[in-house]
Amino acid sequence: MKKAFYVLLILIILVSFAGCGLRKSQPVQVQEFALGTMINQQVYGANAQKAADEVSARIKTLDALWTINQPGGDINKLNRHAGQGYIKLQPETIDILTRARRISDLSGGTAFDITVAPLVKAWGIGTDHARIPSDEAIKRLVGLVDYRDVQVDQASGSASLARAGQMVDLGGIAKGYIGDLVRDIYKKNGVTSAFANLGGNVVVLGSKPDGNPWKVGIQNPRSQNGQIVGVVDVIDKAVVTSGDYQRYFIKNGKRYCHILNPKTGYPPDSGLMSVTIIAASSTDADGMSKAYVLGLDQGIELIRHYGKAEAIFITNDKKIYVTPGLNGKFHLEDASNEYTYVQIR
Amino acid sequence: MNTPMFKSGDKILILALAVIAAAFMIWNAMEADTTKNLTAVITQDSKLVEKIDLRSIDKPLYINLHEEGIHQTILAEKGRIRFLKSDCPNKTCVKTGWLTRSGTRAVCLPSRVSITMVGDNKQVDVLTY
């Protein structure tokens, strides 16, 4: 009798262990370089491998289509054709140009403008020939920046740049836009739990396999080793950060970051180190994160105006401003003990 | 016949169970102690009042506050902190109890005082940058 009881007990324990093992099914993990950055995927479920492969292929195709320096790519064609009327482009390109326009409209082009490319090229930040252009050069190039000069004709699937010398750079939106496509590919393959990290632009599908929200770490903008200042719990969201610490150069003690103010032509001196946007749309989150250019007050205003995003602003004086919708979802996890949490009301 | 209470096979089973139980307890203990640094950050209306390293304090520390017309006492001990007393209406802050883990928080809305636990627990799935 007694023996039977113990045998039963052990069987129950073993079965419950096996149960744990089954629930924690191993994800497909992919790490690759594309879009000028590192791409990570972690995908769960029966079709995970197929979905991840499809995502990798799609990213490579769009990378070639949109990289500014890729001859034969759509953006390269559009730029070369500036001032010479409409040119036929791929449907995805027409779509991303349309979406970019809508996001620029939200801030009147003060935060986000894809025609900032001539300035980006002149500064060369993030390349090995970064430099401070002359004031005259910047003044001249700022005159070429106007997102309204990108005209799209939906009916014919073509677009134009109004004036010669104008250029489009999708660097501030492509990763976000692709993030939405990635999530669609996962869904199409029946995947219900996954994340993709496109060089810091994160999209998560569903929750973790155990039902908990994904924990997305917010990087300490002044840490060299991926140290975080906080964690945000998300389900089915995009989390995108823009900051002054990814690509920059320092000259005479001043930091020049790669995100430029489209209106002045200079890297912004906005009092912010980073802006993180949490939204359902990855495209919009990417565009909205350029609220970084505007500074705290106008940045908050832009997010409110948009109305479908939450945000985390980290200021130069190491305060972390968090929008009310993240209450209970954002957790300060600051090992440096230098940052202070501030709830935006 | 006078049979022993446990046969040798039973003893092995009991021993195996004891080992499994011990392994569980050790596992849990290790899980609980992944955070090396633990700091309580006390703020009032978003302004920093005090930062306390909860790993390094040896004897209980009482912090008395008088904010927005409300008297409060916060008690910090090694590895934990709480609102001990408050003359705010709901006493939600006191009811929150001890904070011991990084990422947790106790808030008193009437006095706008909050205690936030901060540690170097790097339990994240993915990093945005």
mmCIF file of N, CA, C and O in Angstrom, chain A residues 37-107:
data_model
loop_
_atom_site.group_PDB
_atom_site.id
_atom_site.type_symbol
_atom_site.label_atom_id
_atom_site.label_comp_id
_atom_site.label_asym_id
_atom_site.label_seq_id
_atom_site.Cartn_x
_atom_site.Cartn_y
_atom_site.Cartn_z
ATOM 1 N N THR A 37 22.049 47.282 -39.790
ATOM 2 C CA THR A 37 22.027 47.051 -38.352
ATOM 3 C C THR A 37 21.861 45.556 -38.078
ATOM 4 O O THR A 37 21.915 44.757 -39.000
ATOM 5 N N MET A 38 21.699 45.195 -36.813
ATOM 6 C CA MET A 38 21.509 43.796 -36.474
ATOM 7 C C MET A 38 20.022 43.505 -36.292
ATOM 8 O O MET A 38 19.314 44.257 -35.640
ATOM 9 N N ILE A 39 19.597 42.391 -36.885
ATOM 10 C CA ILE A 39 18.198 41.985 -36.791
ATOM 11 C C ILE A 39 18.127 40.702 -35.965
ATOM 12 O O ILE A 39 18.867 39.757 -36.234
ATOM 13 N N ASN A 40 17.261 40.699 -34.964
ATOM 14 C CA ASN A 40 17.037 39.489 -34.167
ATOM 15 C C ASN A 40 15.578 39.090 -34.243
ATOM 16 O O ASN A 40 14.711 39.940 -34.159
ATOM 17 N N GLN A 41 15.369 37.792 -34.382
ATOM 18 C CA GLN A 41 14.000 37.289 -34.312
ATOM 19 C C GLN A 41 13.939 36.171 -33.286
ATOM 20 O O GLN A 41 14.881 35.391 -33.173
ATOM 21 N N GLN A 42 12.840 36.109 -32.582
ATOM 22 C CA GLN A 42 12.564 34.975 -31.695
ATOM 23 C C GLN A 42 11.111 34.591 -31.923
ATOM 24 O O GLN A 42 10.209 35.355 -31.586
ATOM 25 N N VAL A 43 10.912 33.432 -32.518
ATOM 26 C CA VAL A 43 9.576 33.058 -32.995
ATOM 27 C C VAL A 43 9.172 31.702 -32.415
ATOM 28 O O VAL A 43 9.960 30.757 -32.442
ATOM 29 N N TYR A 44 7.954 31.626 -31.907
ATOM 30 C CA TYR A 44 7.445 30.384 -31.315
ATOM 31 C C TYR A 44 6.373 29.763 -32.205
ATOM 32 O O TYR A 44 5.732 30.454 -32.980
ATOM 33 N N GLY A 45 6.187 28.480 -32.058
ATOM 34 C CA GLY A 45 5.075 27.797 -32.719
ATOM 35 C C GLY A 45 5.530 26.889 -33.841
ATOM 36 O O GLY A 45 6.700 26.855 -34.221
ATOM 37 N N ALA A 46 4.558 26.155 -34.385
ATOM 38 C CA ALA A 46 4.841 25.108 -35.361
ATOM 39 C C ALA A 46 5.487 25.674 -36.632
ATOM 40 O O ALA A 46 6.403 25.074 -37.195
ATOM 41 N N ASN A 47 5.012 26.832 -37.083
ATOM 42 C CA ASN A 47 5.519 27.400 -38.338
ATOM 43 C C ASN A 47 6.641 28.420 -38.136
ATOM 44 O O ASN A 47 6.917 29.233 -39.020
ATOM 45 N N ALA A 48 7.251 28.391 -36.955
ATOM 46 C CA ALA A 48 8.207 29.440 -36.602
ATOM 47 C C ALA A 48 9.342 29.566 -37.624
ATOM 48 O O ALA A 48 9.686 30.672 -38.053
ATOM 49 N N GLN A 49 9.912 28.426 -38.024
ATOM 50 C CA GLN A 49 11.056 28.479 -38.937
ATOM 51 C C GLN A 49 10.662 29.080 -40.285
ATOM 52 O O GLN A 49 11.350 29.944 -40.822
ATOM 53 N N LYS A 50 9.538 28.640 -40.793
ATOM 54 C CA LYS A 50 9.066 29.132 -42.089
ATOM 55 C C LYS A 50 8.813 30.651 -42.005
ATOM 56 O O LYS A 50 9.214 31.415 -42.883
ATOM 57 N N ALA A 51 8.162 31.078 -40.927
ATOM 58 C CA ALA A 51 7.848 32.496 -40.751
ATOM 59 C C ALA A 51 9.136 33.321 -40.665
ATOM 60 O O ALA A 51 9.264 34.371 -41.302
ATOM 61 N N ALA A 52 10.097 32.828 -39.878
ATOM 62 C CA ALA A 52 11.353 33.562 -39.698
ATOM 63 C C ALA A 52 12.117 33.670 -41.018
ATOM 64 O O ALA A 52 12.693 34.718 -41.340
ATOM 65 N N ASP A 53 12.121 32.593 -41.790
ATOM 66 C CA ASP A 53 12.811 32.613 -43.084
ATOM 67 C C ASP A 53 12.168 33.616 -44.036
ATOM 68 O O ASP A 53 12.853 34.352 -44.750
ATOM 69 N N GLU A 54 10.833 33.624 -44.017
ATOM 70 C CA GLU A 54 10.106 34.547 -44.878
ATOM 71 C C GLU A 54 10.436 36.003 -44.501
ATOM 72 O O GLU A 54 10.622 36.856 -45.377
ATOM 73 N N VAL A 55 10.506 36.225 -43.199
ATOM 74 C CA VAL A 55 10.841 37.573 -42.710
ATOM 75 C C VAL A 55 12.240 37.974 -43.192
ATOM 76 O O VAL A 55 12.444 39.077 -43.704
ATOM 77 N N SER A 56 13.211 37.070 -43.029
ATOM 78 C CA SER A 56 14.588 37.381 -43.438
ATOM 79 C C SER A 56 14.639 37.764 -44.914
ATOM 80 O O SER A 56 15.297 38.743 -45.293
ATOM 81 N N ALA A 57 13.935 36.981 -45.750
ATOM 82 C CA ALA A 57 13.949 37.222 -47.189
ATOM 83 C C ALA A 57 13.320 38.579 -47.517
ATOM 84 O O ALA A 57 13.849 39.348 -48.329
ATOM 85 N N ARG A 58 12.210 38.862 -46.853
ATOM 86 C CA ARG A 58 11.492 40.119 -47.104
ATOM 87 C C ARG A 58 12.359 41.323 -46.729
ATOM 88 O O ARG A 58 12.399 42.319 -47.447
ATOM 89 N N ILE A 59 13.034 41.209 -45.582
ATOM 90 C CA ILE A 59 13.888 42.311 -45.129
ATOM 91 C C ILE A 59 14.988 42.580 -46.159
ATOM 92 O O ILE A 59 15.275 43.736 -46.485
ATOM 93 N N LYS A 60 15.579 41.516 -46.673
ATOM 94 C CA LYS A 60 16.673 41.696 -47.638
ATOM 95 C C LYS A 60 16.175 42.361 -48.921
ATOM 96 O O LYS A 60 16.840 43.240 -49.470
ATOM 97 N N THR A 61 14.994 41.957 -49.373
ATOM 98 C CA THR A 61 14.422 42.562 -50.586
ATOM 99 C C THR A 61 14.193 44.059 -50.387
ATOM 100 O O THR A 61 14.570 44.880 -51.236
ATOM 101 N N LEU A 62 13.561 44.408 -49.249
ATOM 102 C CA LEU A 62 13.229 45.812 -49.015
ATOM 103 C C LEU A 62 14.485 46.640 -48.750
ATOM 104 O O LEU A 62 14.547 47.819 -49.107
ATOM 105 N N ASP A 63 15.472 46.014 -48.131
ATOM 106 C CA ASP A 63 16.751 46.694 -47.889
ATOM 107 C C ASP A 63 17.333 47.175 -49.221
ATOM 108 O O ASP A 63 17.706 48.335 -49.387
ATOM 109 N N ALA A 64 17.355 46.262 -50.191
ATOM 110 C CA ALA A 64 17.899 46.604 -51.510
ATOM 111 C C ALA A 64 17.036 47.662 -52.201
ATOM 112 O O ALA A 64 17.550 48.543 -52.897
ATOM 113 N N LEU A 65 15.748 47.570 -51.989
ATOM 114 C CA LEU A 65 14.824 48.496 -52.650
ATOM 115 C C LEU A 65 14.964 49.919 -52.120
ATOM 116 O O LEU A 65 14.800 50.899 -52.851
ATOM 117 N N TRP A 66 15.282 50.042 -50.827
ATOM 118 C CA TRP A 66 15.177 51.352 -50.169
ATOM 119 C C TRP A 66 16.497 51.982 -49.747
ATOM 120 O O TRP A 66 16.521 53.149 -49.368
ATOM 121 N N THR A 67 17.579 51.200 -49.743
ATOM 122 C CA THR A 67 18.849 51.803 -49.336
ATOM 123 C C THR A 67 19.200 52.910 -50.316
ATOM 124 O O THR A 67 19.149 52.725 -51.533
ATOM 125 N N ILE A 68 19.555 54.050 -49.764
ATOM 126 C CA ILE A 68 19.746 55.250 -50.585
ATOM 127 C C ILE A 68 20.861 55.062 -51.625
ATOM 128 O O ILE A 68 20.790 55.607 -52.721
ATOM 129 N N ASN A 69 21.861 54.264 -51.281
ATOM 130 C CA ASN A 69 23.000 54.121 -52.185
ATOM 131 C C ASN A 69 22.927 52.907 -53.114
ATOM 132 O O ASN A 69 23.908 52.557 -53.757
ATOM 133 N N GLN A 70 21.773 52.253 -53.144
ATOM 134 C CA GLN A 70 21.660 51.044 -53.959
ATOM 135 C C GLN A 70 21.208 51.390 -55.384
ATOM 136 O O GLN A 70 20.048 51.710 -55.606
ATOM 137 N N PRO A 71 22.123 51.340 -56.380
ATOM 138 C CA PRO A 71 21.710 51.665 -57.742
ATOM 139 C C PRO A 71 20.622 50.691 -58.190
ATOM 140 O O PRO A 71 20.725 49.504 -57.935
ATOM 141 N N GLY A 72 19.602 51.215 -58.817
ATOM 142 C CA GLY A 72 18.494 50.366 -59.248
ATOM 143 C C GLY A 72 17.415 50.237 -58.199
ATOM 144 O O GLY A 72 16.307 49.786 -58.494
ATOM 145 N N GLY A 73 17.721 50.590 -56.955
ATOM 146 C CA GLY A 73 16.714 50.584 -55.888
ATOM 147 C C GLY A 73 15.754 51.762 -56.086
ATOM 148 O O GLY A 73 16.096 52.759 -56.716
ATOM 149 N N ASP A 74 14.565 51.616 -55.537
ATOM 150 C CA ASP A 74 13.527 52.629 -55.744
ATOM 151 C C ASP A 74 13.921 54.021 -55.250
ATOM 152 O O ASP A 74 13.670 55.026 -55.921
ATOM 153 N N ILE A 75 14.512 54.084 -54.067
ATOM 154 C CA ILE A 75 14.834 55.388 -53.488
ATOM 155 C C ILE A 75 15.971 56.041 -54.274
ATOM 156 O O ILE A 75 15.953 57.247 -54.549
ATOM 157 N N ASN A 76 16.920 55.221 -54.688
ATOM 158 C CA ASN A 76 18.002 55.724 -55.534
ATOM 159 C C ASN A 76 17.445 56.292 -56.837
ATOM 160 O O ASN A 76 17.823 57.386 -57.283
ATOM 161 N N LYS A 77 16.507 55.580 -57.436
ATOM 162 C CA LYS A 77 15.863 56.030 -58.692
ATOM 163 C C LYS A 77 15.124 57.348 -58.469
ATOM 164 O O LYS A 77 15.252 58.288 -59.256
ATOM 165 N N LEU A 78 14.326 57.366 -57.390
ATOM 166 C CA LEU A 78 13.531 58.566 -57.091
ATOM 167 C C LEU A 78 14.437 59.784 -56.925
ATOM 168 O O LEU A 78 14.161 60.867 -57.462
ATOM 169 N N ASN A 79 15.536 59.618 -56.186
ATOM 170 C CA ASN A 79 16.452 60.723 -55.936
ATOM 171 C C ASN A 79 17.136 61.209 -57.221
ATOM 172 O O ASN A 79 17.298 62.404 -57.440
ATOM 173 N N ARG A 80 17.544 60.262 -58.049
ATOM 174 C CA ARG A 80 18.198 60.637 -59.316
ATOM 175 C C ARG A 80 17.232 61.352 -60.258
ATOM 176 O O ARG A 80 17.655 62.114 -61.118
ATOM 177 N N HIS A 81 15.972 61.094 -60.055
ATOM 178 C CA HIS A 81 14.934 61.634 -60.930
ATOM 179 C C HIS A 81 14.371 62.959 -60.406
ATOM 180 O O HIS A 81 13.413 63.510 -60.968
ATOM 181 N N ALA A 82 14.965 63.460 -59.304
ATOM 182 C CA ALA A 82 14.431 64.672 -58.661
ATOM 183 C C ALA A 82 14.356 65.828 -59.666
ATOM 184 O O ALA A 82 15.283 66.072 -60.429
ATOM 185 N N GLY A 83 13.208 66.497 -59.657
ATOM 186 C CA GLY A 83 13.014 67.648 -60.549
ATOM 187 C C GLY A 83 12.658 67.263 -61.974
ATOM 188 O O GLY A 83 12.543 68.131 -62.849
ATOM 189 N N GLN A 84 12.476 65.967 -62.223
ATOM 190 C CA GLN A 84 12.182 65.523 -63.601
ATOM 191 C C GLN A 84 10.857 64.782 -63.703
ATOM 192 O O GLN A 84 10.699 63.902 -64.558
ATOM 193 N N GLY A 85 9.942 65.083 -62.829
ATOM 194 C CA GLY A 85 8.612 64.482 -62.925
ATOM 195 C C GLY A 85 8.495 63.139 -62.249
ATOM 196 O O GLY A 85 9.385 62.718 -61.508
ATOM 197 N N TYR A 86 7.395 62.466 -62.543
ATOM 198 C CA TYR A 86 7.041 61.222 -61.854
ATOM 199 C C TYR A 86 7.809 60.021 -62.389
ATOM 200 O O TYR A 86 8.170 59.978 -63.557
ATOM 201 N N ILE A 87 8.037 59.075 -61.478
ATOM 202 C CA ILE A 87 8.704 57.836 -61.864
ATOM 203 C C ILE A 87 7.973 56.673 -61.191
ATOM 204 O O ILE A 87 7.547 56.784 -60.034
ATOM 205 N N LYS A 88 7.817 55.596 -61.950
ATOM 206 C CA LYS A 88 7.062 54.446 -61.418
ATOM 207 C C LYS A 88 7.896 53.688 -60.386
ATOM 208 O O LYS A 88 9.080 53.417 -60.607
ATOM 209 N N LEU A 89 7.255 53.356 -59.247
ATOM 210 C CA LEU A 89 7.961 52.670 -58.158
ATOM 211 C C LEU A 89 7.142 51.472 -57.682
ATOM 212 O O LEU A 89 5.966 51.341 -58.026
ATOM 213 N N GLN A 90 7.785 50.613 -56.900
ATOM 214 C CA GLN A 90 7.107 49.434 -56.362
ATOM 215 C C GLN A 90 5.974 49.866 -55.417
ATOM 216 O O GLN A 90 6.084 50.898 -54.753
ATOM 217 N N PRO A 91 4.923 49.052 -55.318
ATOM 218 C CA PRO A 91 3.793 49.390 -54.437
ATOM 219 C C PRO A 91 4.218 49.648 -52.982
ATOM 220 O O PRO A 91 3.687 50.548 -52.333
ATOM 221 N N GLU A 92 5.198 48.847 -52.484
ATOM 222 C CA GLU A 92 5.650 49.052 -51.093
ATOM 223 C C GLU A 92 6.268 50.434 -50.927
ATOM 224 O O GLU A 92 6.122 51.071 -49.893
ATOM 225 N N THR A 93 6.978 50.873 -51.945
ATOM 226 C CA THR A 93 7.639 52.178 -51.871
ATOM 227 C C THR A 93 6.596 53.295 -51.872
ATOM 228 O O THR A 93 6.694 54.251 -51.093
ATOM 229 N N ILE A 94 5.601 53.140 -52.732
ATOM 230 C CA ILE A 94 4.510 54.127 -52.766
ATOM 231 C C ILE A 94 3.837 54.181 -51.401
ATOM 232 O O ILE A 94 3.556 55.254 -50.861
ATOM 233 N N ASP A 95 3.632 53.007 -50.809
ATOM 234 C CA ASP A 95 2.956 52.942 -49.513
ATOM 235 C C ASP A 95 3.785 53.605 -48.413
ATOM 236 O O ASP A 95 3.259 54.392 -47.615
ATOM 237 N N ILE A 96 5.083 53.322 -48.372
ATOM 238 C CA ILE A 96 5.896 53.889 -47.285
ATOM 239 C C ILE A 96 6.020 55.415 -47.453
ATOM 240 O O ILE A 96 6.015 56.160 -46.474
ATOM 241 N N LEU A 97 6.090 55.876 -48.701
ATOM 242 C CA LEU A 97 6.150 57.329 -48.936
ATOM 243 C C LEU A 97 4.862 58.005 -48.461
ATOM 244 O O LEU A 97 4.894 59.092 -47.876
ATOM 245 N N THR A 98 3.744 57.316 -48.680
ATOM 246 C CA THR A 98 2.450 57.858 -48.252
ATOM 247 C C THR A 98 2.370 57.924 -46.729
ATOM 248 O O THR A 98 1.927 58.922 -46.157
ATOM 249 N N ARG A 99 2.836 56.827 -46.098
ATOM 250 C CA ARG A 99 2.809 56.786 -44.637
ATOM 251 C C ARG A 99 3.736 57.849 -44.040
ATOM 252 O O ARG A 99 3.404 58.494 -43.045
ATOM 253 N N ALA A 100 4.895 58.020 -44.652
ATOM 254 C CA ALA A 100 5.868 59.008 -44.168
ATOM 255 C C ALA A 100 5.268 60.408 -44.223
ATOM 256 O O ALA A 100 5.425 61.212 -43.304
ATOM 257 N N ARG A 101 4.553 60.672 -45.294
ATOM 258 C CA ARG A 101 3.921 61.976 -45.469
ATOM 259 C C ARG A 101 2.931 62.251 -44.337
ATOM 260 O O ARG A 101 2.877 63.326 -43.759
ATOM 261 N N ARG A 102 2.143 61.222 -44.020
ATOM 262 C CA ARG A 102 1.126 61.371 -42.977
ATOM 263 C C ARG A 102 1.774 61.665 -41.627
ATOM 264 O O ARG A 102 1.276 62.491 -40.852
ATOM 265 N N ILE A 103 2.890 60.980 -41.356
ATOM 266 C CA ILE A 103 3.565 61.203 -40.067
ATOM 267 C C ILE A 103 4.182 62.600 -40.030
ATOM 268 O O ILE A 103 4.098 63.304 -39.025
ATOM 269 N N SER A 104 4.777 63.033 -41.138
ATOM 270 C CA SER A 104 5.359 64.378 -41.194
ATOM 271 C C SER A 104 4.289 65.433 -40.973
ATOM 272 O O SER A 104 4.521 66.441 -40.306
ATOM 273 N N ASP A 105 3.100 65.192 -41.539
ATOM 274 C CA ASP A 105 1.996 66.143 -41.389
ATOM 275 C C ASP A 105 1.653 66.402 -39.928
ATOM 276 O O ASP A 105 1.257 67.513 -39.568
ATOM 277 N N LEU A 106 1.796 65.362 -39.081
ATOM 278 C CA LEU A 106 1.436 65.498 -37.665
ATOM 279 C C LEU A 106 2.257 66.580 -36.967
ATOM 280 O O LEU A 106 1.786 67.225 -36.041
ATOM 281 N N SER A 107 3.497 66.752 -37.413
ATOM 282 C CA SER A 107 4.351 67.763 -36.772
ATOM 283 C C SER A 107 4.664 68.900 -37.737
ATOM 284 O O SER A 107 5.507 69.748 -37.450
#
